[in-house]
Amino acid sequence: QQPVQSPQAVILREGEDAVINCSSSKALYSVHWYRQKHGEAPVFLMILLKGGEQKGHEKISASFNEKKQQSSLYLTASQLSYSGTYFCGTEDTDKLIFGTGTRLQVFP
Amino acid sequence: ETGVTQSPTHLIKTRGQQVTLRCSSQSGHNTVSWYQQALGQGPQFIFQYYREEENGRGNFPPRFSGLQFPNYSSELNVNALELDDSALYLCASRDDRVGTQYFGPGTRLLVL
């Protein structure tokens, strides 16, 4: 029931791009994306609603394919501040089920 | 800043004791959720309250209980603490118009 994310970990040089995938075994109506830095609370990045919606701001965007029950987060021209663990979240009767997480590290 | 606050920030308890954690949600957000996050894991849903009524619960035993108050504050109570209860406890204030959840900074609980 927990969404599965891939890859589990990513190491990048500053300026490189990355894609994080989130896959669910259940039908998706919305997907949430969060970033959590070590020792801190998760920070909301974006929410995608049913309908193949794609959202983004600046260099972080995401897509949502409800037929495939998948979402992908795109990080373009990564910055040091992008380091952290990324979680997707899927809603199940209003409760948020977090994915397995993807640890991303950006080095200078 | 999310406008969601939690207290205390850290807490040390011994096995068998009881603990109460507090959360203050964003004004106007009628839904609050509580999560447990063990080290190296993702947040696990404990339960959710809407307008002072519990309306969803995860796989946590009854010794985990909660309250929500009309002033957008809420509590998580844990009785008979066990060592495995050591974790970061997060509350999240939900904007019901779009479903977005905003997390507080968390309370780190250590059970010895």
PDB file of C-alpha atoms in Angstrom:
ATOM      1  CA  GLN A   1       0.000   0.000   0.000  1.00  0.00           C
ATOM      2  CA  GLN A   2       2.956   2.293   0.612  1.00  0.00           C
ATOM      3  CA  PRO A   3       4.052   3.996  -2.623  1.00  0.00           C
ATOM      4  CA  VAL A   4       7.430   2.854  -3.875  1.00  0.00           C
ATOM      5  CA  GLN A   5       9.983   5.428  -4.896  1.00  0.00           C
ATOM      6  CA  SER A   6      12.974   5.035  -7.167  1.00  0.00           C
ATOM      7  CA  PRO A   7      15.824   5.455  -7.029  1.00  0.00           C
ATOM      8  CA  GLN A   8      16.482   5.019  -3.307  1.00  0.00           C
ATOM      9  CA  ALA A   9      19.400   7.444  -3.465  1.00  0.00           C
ATOM     10  CA  VAL A  10      20.864   9.925  -5.912  1.00  0.00           C
ATOM     11  CA  ILE A  11      24.203  11.720  -5.870  1.00  0.00           C
ATOM     12  CA  LEU A  12      24.560  14.780  -8.056  1.00  0.00           C
ATOM     13  CA  ARG A  13      27.006  17.498  -8.875  1.00  0.00           C
ATOM     14  CA  GLU A  14      25.660  21.016  -8.705  1.00  0.00           C
ATOM     15  CA  GLY A  15      23.909  21.842 -11.981  1.00  0.00           C
ATOM     16  CA  GLU A  16      22.956  18.262 -12.864  1.00  0.00           C
ATOM     17  CA  ASP A  17      19.392  17.051 -13.330  1.00  0.00           C
ATOM     18  CA  ALA A  18      17.517  14.278 -11.529  1.00  0.00           C
ATOM     19  CA  VAL A  19      14.221  12.435 -11.765  1.00  0.00           C
ATOM     20  CA  ILE A  20      12.514  10.772  -8.815  1.00  0.00           C
ATOM     21  CA  ASN A  21       9.687   8.338  -9.460  1.00  0.00           C
ATOM     22  CA  CYS A  22       6.749   7.358  -7.291  1.00  0.00           C
ATOM     23  CA  SER A  23       4.618   4.328  -8.050  1.00  0.00           C
ATOM     24  CA  SER A  24       1.473   3.140  -6.312  1.00  0.00           C
ATOM     25  CA  SER A  25      -0.418  -0.145  -6.401  1.00  0.00           C
ATOM     26  CA  LYS A  26      -3.664   1.698  -5.715  1.00  0.00           C
ATOM     27  CA  ALA A  27      -5.581   4.194  -7.826  1.00  0.00           C
ATOM     28  CA  LEU A  28      -4.282   7.694  -7.319  1.00  0.00           C
ATOM     29  CA  TYR A  29      -6.401  10.812  -7.019  1.00  0.00           C
ATOM     30  CA  SER A  30      -3.623  13.131  -6.013  1.00  0.00           C
ATOM     31  CA  VAL A  31       0.092  13.051  -5.328  1.00  0.00           C
ATOM     32  CA  HIS A  32       1.958  15.241  -2.889  1.00  0.00           C
ATOM     33  CA  TRP A  33       5.690  15.869  -2.934  1.00  0.00           C
ATOM     34  CA  TYR A  34       7.753  16.832   0.116  1.00  0.00           C
ATOM     35  CA  ARG A  35      11.412  17.443   0.828  1.00  0.00           C
ATOM     36  CA  GLN A  36      12.853  16.756   4.271  1.00  0.00           C
ATOM     37  CA  LYS A  37      16.261  17.866   5.414  1.00  0.00           C
ATOM     38  CA  HIS A  38      18.018  15.989   8.175  1.00  0.00           C
ATOM     39  CA  GLY A  39      16.515  16.744  11.574  1.00  0.00           C
ATOM     40  CA  GLU A  40      13.769  18.927  10.130  1.00  0.00           C
ATOM     41  CA  ALA A  41      10.095  18.500   9.262  1.00  0.00           C
ATOM     42  CA  PRO A  42       8.950  17.695   5.710  1.00  0.00           C
ATOM     43  CA  VAL A  43       8.416  20.782   3.576  1.00  0.00           C
ATOM     44  CA  PHE A  44       5.596  20.835   1.036  1.00  0.00           C
ATOM     45  CA  LEU A  45       6.767  21.184  -2.564  1.00  0.00           C
ATOM     46  CA  MET A  46       3.658  20.645  -4.656  1.00  0.00           C
ATOM     47  CA  ILE A  47       0.431  18.732  -5.057  1.00  0.00           C
ATOM     48  CA  LEU A  48      -0.800  17.226  -8.301  1.00  0.00           C
ATOM     49  CA  LEU A  49      -4.440  16.427  -8.825  1.00  0.00           C
ATOM     50  CA  LYS A  50      -6.068  13.803 -11.026  1.00  0.00           C
ATOM     51  CA  GLY A  51      -6.085  14.723 -14.715  1.00  0.00           C
ATOM     52  CA  GLY A  52      -2.494  14.395 -15.848  1.00  0.00           C
ATOM     53  CA  GLU A  53      -1.713  17.734 -14.325  1.00  0.00           C
ATOM     54  CA  GLN A  54       1.840  18.946 -14.344  1.00  0.00           C
ATOM     55  CA  LYS A  55       3.009  21.574 -11.942  1.00  0.00           C
ATOM     56  CA  GLY A  56       6.240  23.250 -11.177  1.00  0.00           C
ATOM     57  CA  HIS A  57       8.021  26.305 -10.088  1.00  0.00           C
ATOM     58  CA  GLU A  58      11.449  27.417 -11.157  1.00  0.00           C
ATOM     59  CA  LYS A  59      13.559  24.330 -11.536  1.00  0.00           C
ATOM     60  CA  ILE A  60      11.382  21.745  -9.789  1.00  0.00           C
ATOM     61  CA  SER A  61       8.433  20.259 -11.630  1.00  0.00           C
ATOM     62  CA  ALA A  62       6.355  17.115 -11.497  1.00  0.00           C
ATOM     63  CA  SER A  63       4.017  15.034 -13.571  1.00  0.00           C
ATOM     64  CA  PHE A  64       1.184  12.721 -12.622  1.00  0.00           C
ATOM     65  CA  ASN A  65      -0.170   9.844 -14.690  1.00  0.00           C
ATOM     66  CA  GLU A  66      -3.181   8.401 -12.899  1.00  0.00           C
ATOM     67  CA  LYS A  67      -3.591   5.587 -15.438  1.00  0.00           C
ATOM     68  CA  LYS A  68      -0.141   4.297 -14.691  1.00  0.00           C
ATOM     69  CA  GLN A  69      -0.547   5.215 -11.009  1.00  0.00           C
ATOM     70  CA  GLN A  70       2.765   7.016 -11.172  1.00  0.00           C
ATOM     71  CA  SER A  71       4.232  10.422 -10.533  1.00  0.00           C
ATOM     72  CA  SER A  72       7.667  11.817 -11.274  1.00  0.00           C
ATOM     73  CA  LEU A  73       9.524  14.748  -9.760  1.00  0.00           C
ATOM     74  CA  TYR A  74      12.001  16.581 -12.001  1.00  0.00           C
ATOM     75  CA  LEU A  75      14.872  18.562 -10.532  1.00  0.00           C
ATOM     76  CA  THR A  76      16.661  20.709 -13.082  1.00  0.00           C
ATOM     77  CA  ALA A  77      20.077  22.319 -12.661  1.00  0.00           C
ATOM     78  CA  SER A  78      20.293  21.119  -9.066  1.00  0.00           C
ATOM     79  CA  GLN A  79      21.496  23.380  -6.305  1.00  0.00           C
ATOM     80  CA  LEU A  80      23.162  22.510  -3.013  1.00  0.00           C
ATOM     81  CA  SER A  81      19.925  23.432  -1.248  1.00  0.00           C
ATOM     82  CA  TYR A  82      18.123  20.576  -3.040  1.00  0.00           C
ATOM     83  CA  SER A  83      19.866  18.022  -0.822  1.00  0.00           C
ATOM     84  CA  GLY A  84      17.525  16.073   1.407  1.00  0.00           C
ATOM     85  CA  THR A  85      15.102  13.181   1.346  1.00  0.00           C
ATOM     86  CA  TYR A  86      12.184  13.449  -1.037  1.00  0.00           C
ATOM     87  CA  PHE A  87       8.887  11.797  -0.274  1.00  0.00           C
ATOM     88  CA  CYS A  88       5.843  11.396  -2.413  1.00  0.00           C
ATOM     89  CA  GLY A  89       2.537  11.065  -0.617  1.00  0.00           C
ATOM     90  CA  THR A  90      -0.711   9.591  -1.808  1.00  0.00           C
ATOM     91  CA  GLU A  91      -4.092  10.247  -0.274  1.00  0.00           C
ATOM     92  CA  ASP A  92      -6.175   7.377   1.049  1.00  0.00           C
ATOM     93  CA  THR A  93      -9.490   8.601   2.460  1.00  0.00           C
ATOM     94  CA  ASP A  94      -7.887  11.922   3.362  1.00  0.00           C
ATOM     95  CA  LYS A  95      -4.893  10.418   5.138  1.00  0.00           C
ATOM     96  CA  LEU A  96      -1.503  10.849   3.546  1.00  0.00           C
ATOM     97  CA  ILE A  97       0.557   7.720   2.932  1.00  0.00           C
ATOM     98  CA  PHE A  98       4.214   8.547   2.407  1.00  0.00           C
ATOM     99  CA  GLY A  99       6.408   6.750  -0.080  1.00  0.00           C
ATOM    100  CA  THR A 100       9.625   4.927   0.684  1.00  0.00           C
ATOM    101  CA  GLY A 101      11.726   8.064   0.179  1.00  0.00           C
ATOM    102  CA  THR A 102      14.628   9.059  -2.072  1.00  0.00           C
ATOM    103  CA  ARG A 103      17.770  10.492  -0.540  1.00  0.00           C
ATOM    104  CA  LEU A 104      19.344  13.133  -2.762  1.00  0.00           C
ATOM    105  CA  GLN A 105      22.770  14.658  -2.198  1.00  0.00           C
ATOM    106  CA  VAL A 106      24.128  17.519  -4.245  1.00  0.00           C
ATOM    107  CA  PHE A 107      27.857  18.217  -4.125  1.00  0.00           C
ATOM    108  CA  PRO A 108      29.702  21.311  -5.362  1.00  0.00           C
TER     109      PRO A 108
ATOM    110  CA  GLU B   1       7.318  29.072   7.861  1.00  0.00           C
ATOM    111  CA  THR B   2       4.193  26.911   7.839  1.00  0.00           C
ATOM    112  CA  GLY B   3       2.425  28.594  10.750  1.00  0.00           C
ATOM    113  CA  VAL B   4       2.204  25.229  12.516  1.00  0.00           C
ATOM    114  CA  THR B   5       3.890  24.995  15.903  1.00  0.00           C
ATOM    115  CA  GLN B   6       4.607  22.061  18.208  1.00  0.00           C
ATOM    116  CA  SER B   7       5.747  21.720  21.781  1.00  0.00           C
ATOM    117  CA  PRO B   8       7.944  20.640  23.313  1.00  0.00           C
ATOM    118  CA  THR B   9      10.757  20.339  20.787  1.00  0.00           C
ATOM    119  CA  HIS B  10      12.467  17.519  22.680  1.00  0.00           C
ATOM    120  CA  LEU B  11      11.373  15.169  25.423  1.00  0.00           C
ATOM    121  CA  ILE B  12      12.939  12.314  27.356  1.00  0.00           C
ATOM    122  CA  LYS B  13      10.720   9.793  29.125  1.00  0.00           C
ATOM    123  CA  THR B  14      11.156   6.373  30.666  1.00  0.00           C
ATOM    124  CA  ARG B  15       9.379   3.194  29.685  1.00  0.00           C
ATOM    125  CA  GLY B  16       5.861   2.964  31.109  1.00  0.00           C
ATOM    126  CA  GLN B  17       5.358   6.711  31.464  1.00  0.00           C
ATOM    127  CA  GLN B  18       2.759   8.781  29.682  1.00  0.00           C
ATOM    128  CA  VAL B  19       3.392  11.765  27.397  1.00  0.00           C
ATOM    129  CA  THR B  20       1.344  14.577  25.870  1.00  0.00           C
ATOM    130  CA  LEU B  21       2.519  16.397  22.770  1.00  0.00           C
ATOM    131  CA  ARG B  22       0.910  19.599  21.546  1.00  0.00           C
ATOM    132  CA  CYS B  23       0.299  21.183  18.183  1.00  0.00           C
ATOM    133  CA  SER B  24      -1.132  24.475  17.037  1.00  0.00           C
ATOM    134  CA  SER B  25      -2.525  24.382  13.513  1.00  0.00           C
ATOM    135  CA  GLN B  26      -3.003  27.189  11.031  1.00  0.00           C
ATOM    136  CA  SER B  27      -6.100  29.228  11.707  1.00  0.00           C
ATOM    137  CA  GLY B  28      -8.949  28.023   9.509  1.00  0.00           C
ATOM    138  CA  HIS B  29      -7.526  24.538   9.015  1.00  0.00           C
ATOM    139  CA  ASN B  30     -10.092  22.159  10.469  1.00  0.00           C
ATOM    140  CA  THR B  31      -8.090  18.989   9.870  1.00  0.00           C
ATOM    141  CA  VAL B  32      -4.980  17.975  11.768  1.00  0.00           C
ATOM    142  CA  SER B  33      -3.010  14.782  11.313  1.00  0.00           C
ATOM    143  CA  TRP B  34      -0.343  13.219  13.485  1.00  0.00           C
ATOM    144  CA  TYR B  35       2.591  11.181  12.204  1.00  0.00           C
ATOM    145  CA  GLN B  36       5.368   9.152  13.762  1.00  0.00           C
ATOM    146  CA  GLN B  37       8.732   9.151  12.037  1.00  0.00           C
ATOM    147  CA  ALA B  38      11.352   6.693  13.219  1.00  0.00           C
ATOM    148  CA  LEU B  39      14.971   7.324  12.380  1.00  0.00           C
ATOM    149  CA  GLY B  40      15.652   6.683   8.695  1.00  0.00           C
ATOM    150  CA  GLN B  41      11.997   6.055   7.881  1.00  0.00           C
ATOM    151  CA  GLY B  42       9.212   8.044   6.321  1.00  0.00           C
ATOM    152  CA  PRO B  43       6.389   9.515   8.403  1.00  0.00           C
ATOM    153  CA  GLN B  44       3.743   6.971   9.426  1.00  0.00           C
ATOM    154  CA  PHE B  45       0.154   8.126   9.824  1.00  0.00           C
ATOM    155  CA  ILE B  46      -1.170   7.828  13.384  1.00  0.00           C
ATOM    156  CA  PHE B  47      -4.584   9.487  13.204  1.00  0.00           C
ATOM    157  CA  GLN B  48      -6.461  12.487  11.939  1.00  0.00           C
ATOM    158  CA  TYR B  49      -9.018  14.846  13.464  1.00  0.00           C
ATOM    159  CA  TYR B  50     -11.607  16.966  11.723  1.00  0.00           C
ATOM    160  CA  ARG B  51     -13.587  19.489  13.737  1.00  0.00           C
ATOM    161  CA  GLU B  52     -12.688  17.740  17.017  1.00  0.00           C
ATOM    162  CA  GLU B  53     -13.683  14.250  15.847  1.00  0.00           C
ATOM    163  CA  GLU B  54     -11.274  11.466  14.917  1.00  0.00           C
ATOM    164  CA  ASN B  55     -11.945  10.551  11.288  1.00  0.00           C
ATOM    165  CA  GLY B  56      -9.060   8.292  10.366  1.00  0.00           C
ATOM    166  CA  ARG B  57      -6.560   6.087  12.119  1.00  0.00           C
ATOM    167  CA  GLY B  58      -3.438   4.221  11.088  1.00  0.00           C
ATOM    168  CA  ASN B  59      -2.038   0.983  12.506  1.00  0.00           C
ATOM    169  CA  PHE B  60      -1.305   2.266  15.986  1.00  0.00           C
ATOM    170  CA  PRO B  61      -2.573   0.748  19.261  1.00  0.00           C
ATOM    171  CA  PRO B  62      -5.222   2.446  21.425  1.00  0.00           C
ATOM    172  CA  ARG B  63      -2.576   3.765  23.815  1.00  0.00           C
ATOM    173  CA  PHE B  64      -2.051   6.420  21.140  1.00  0.00           C
ATOM    174  CA  SER B  65      -4.929   8.857  21.516  1.00  0.00           C
ATOM    175  CA  GLY B  66      -5.636  12.427  20.613  1.00  0.00           C
ATOM    176  CA  LEU B  67      -7.761  15.478  21.074  1.00  0.00           C
ATOM    177  CA  GLN B  68      -8.527  18.479  18.913  1.00  0.00           C
ATOM    178  CA  PHE B  69      -9.838  21.734  20.316  1.00  0.00           C
ATOM    179  CA  PRO B  70     -11.934  24.507  18.761  1.00  0.00           C
ATOM    180  CA  ASN B  71      -8.985  26.923  18.834  1.00  0.00           C
ATOM    181  CA  TYR B  72      -7.057  24.853  16.209  1.00  0.00           C
ATOM    182  CA  SER B  73      -4.833  23.239  18.806  1.00  0.00           C
ATOM    183  CA  SER B  74      -4.512  19.502  19.285  1.00  0.00           C
ATOM    184  CA  GLU B  75      -2.800  16.903  21.444  1.00  0.00           C
ATOM    185  CA  LEU B  76      -1.271  13.509  20.974  1.00  0.00           C
ATOM    186  CA  ASN B  77      -1.230  11.338  24.087  1.00  0.00           C
ATOM    187  CA  VAL B  78       0.774   8.170  24.401  1.00  0.00           C
ATOM    188  CA  ASN B  79       0.307   5.906  27.414  1.00  0.00           C
ATOM    189  CA  ALA B  80       2.560   3.130  28.685  1.00  0.00           C
ATOM    190  CA  LEU B  81       5.524   4.288  26.646  1.00  0.00           C
ATOM    191  CA  GLU B  82       7.702   1.657  25.003  1.00  0.00           C
ATOM    192  CA  LEU B  83      11.266   1.947  23.772  1.00  0.00           C
ATOM    193  CA  ASP B  84      10.034   1.721  20.159  1.00  0.00           C
ATOM    194  CA  ASP B  85       7.983   4.868  20.662  1.00  0.00           C
ATOM    195  CA  SER B  86      11.203   6.856  20.379  1.00  0.00           C
ATOM    196  CA  ALA B  87      10.725   8.920  17.226  1.00  0.00           C
ATOM    197  CA  LEU B  88      10.005  12.312  15.757  1.00  0.00           C
ATOM    198  CA  TYR B  89       6.317  13.133  16.110  1.00  0.00           C
ATOM    199  CA  LEU B  90       4.893  15.465  13.520  1.00  0.00           C
ATOM    200  CA  CYS B  91       1.572  17.182  13.289  1.00  0.00           C
ATOM    201  CA  ALA B  92       0.256  18.486   9.984  1.00  0.00           C
ATOM    202  CA  SER B  93      -2.351  21.148   9.396  1.00  0.00           C
ATOM    203  CA  ARG B  94      -4.473  20.445   6.334  1.00  0.00           C
ATOM    204  CA  ASP B  95      -5.897  22.995   3.930  1.00  0.00           C
ATOM    205  CA  ASP B  96      -9.110  21.130   3.107  1.00  0.00           C
ATOM    206  CA  ARG B  97      -9.728  23.240  -0.009  1.00  0.00           C
ATOM    207  CA  VAL B  98      -6.811  21.650  -1.862  1.00  0.00           C
ATOM    208  CA  GLY B  99      -5.608  18.851   0.433  1.00  0.00           C
ATOM    209  CA  THR B 100      -2.182  20.301   1.138  1.00  0.00           C
ATOM    210  CA  GLN B 101      -0.686  19.407   4.514  1.00  0.00           C
ATOM    211  CA  TYR B 102       1.732  21.725   6.297  1.00  0.00           C
ATOM    212  CA  PHE B 103       3.977  20.191   8.912  1.00  0.00           C
ATOM    213  CA  GLY B 104       5.082  21.557  12.221  1.00  0.00           C
ATOM    214  CA  PRO B 105       8.745  21.278  13.295  1.00  0.00           C
ATOM    215  CA  GLY B 106       8.069  18.111  15.269  1.00  0.00           C
ATOM    216  CA  THR B 107       8.704  16.826  18.774  1.00  0.00           C
ATOM    217  CA  ARG B 108      11.586  14.433  19.207  1.00  0.00           C
ATOM    218  CA  LEU B 109      10.717  11.853  21.867  1.00  0.00           C
ATOM    219  CA  LEU B 110      13.294   9.575  23.442  1.00  0.00           C
ATOM    220  CA  VAL B 111      12.101   6.708  25.619  1.00  0.00           C
ATOM    221  CA  LEU B 112      14.704   5.166  27.898  1.00  0.00           C
TER     222      LEU B 112
END
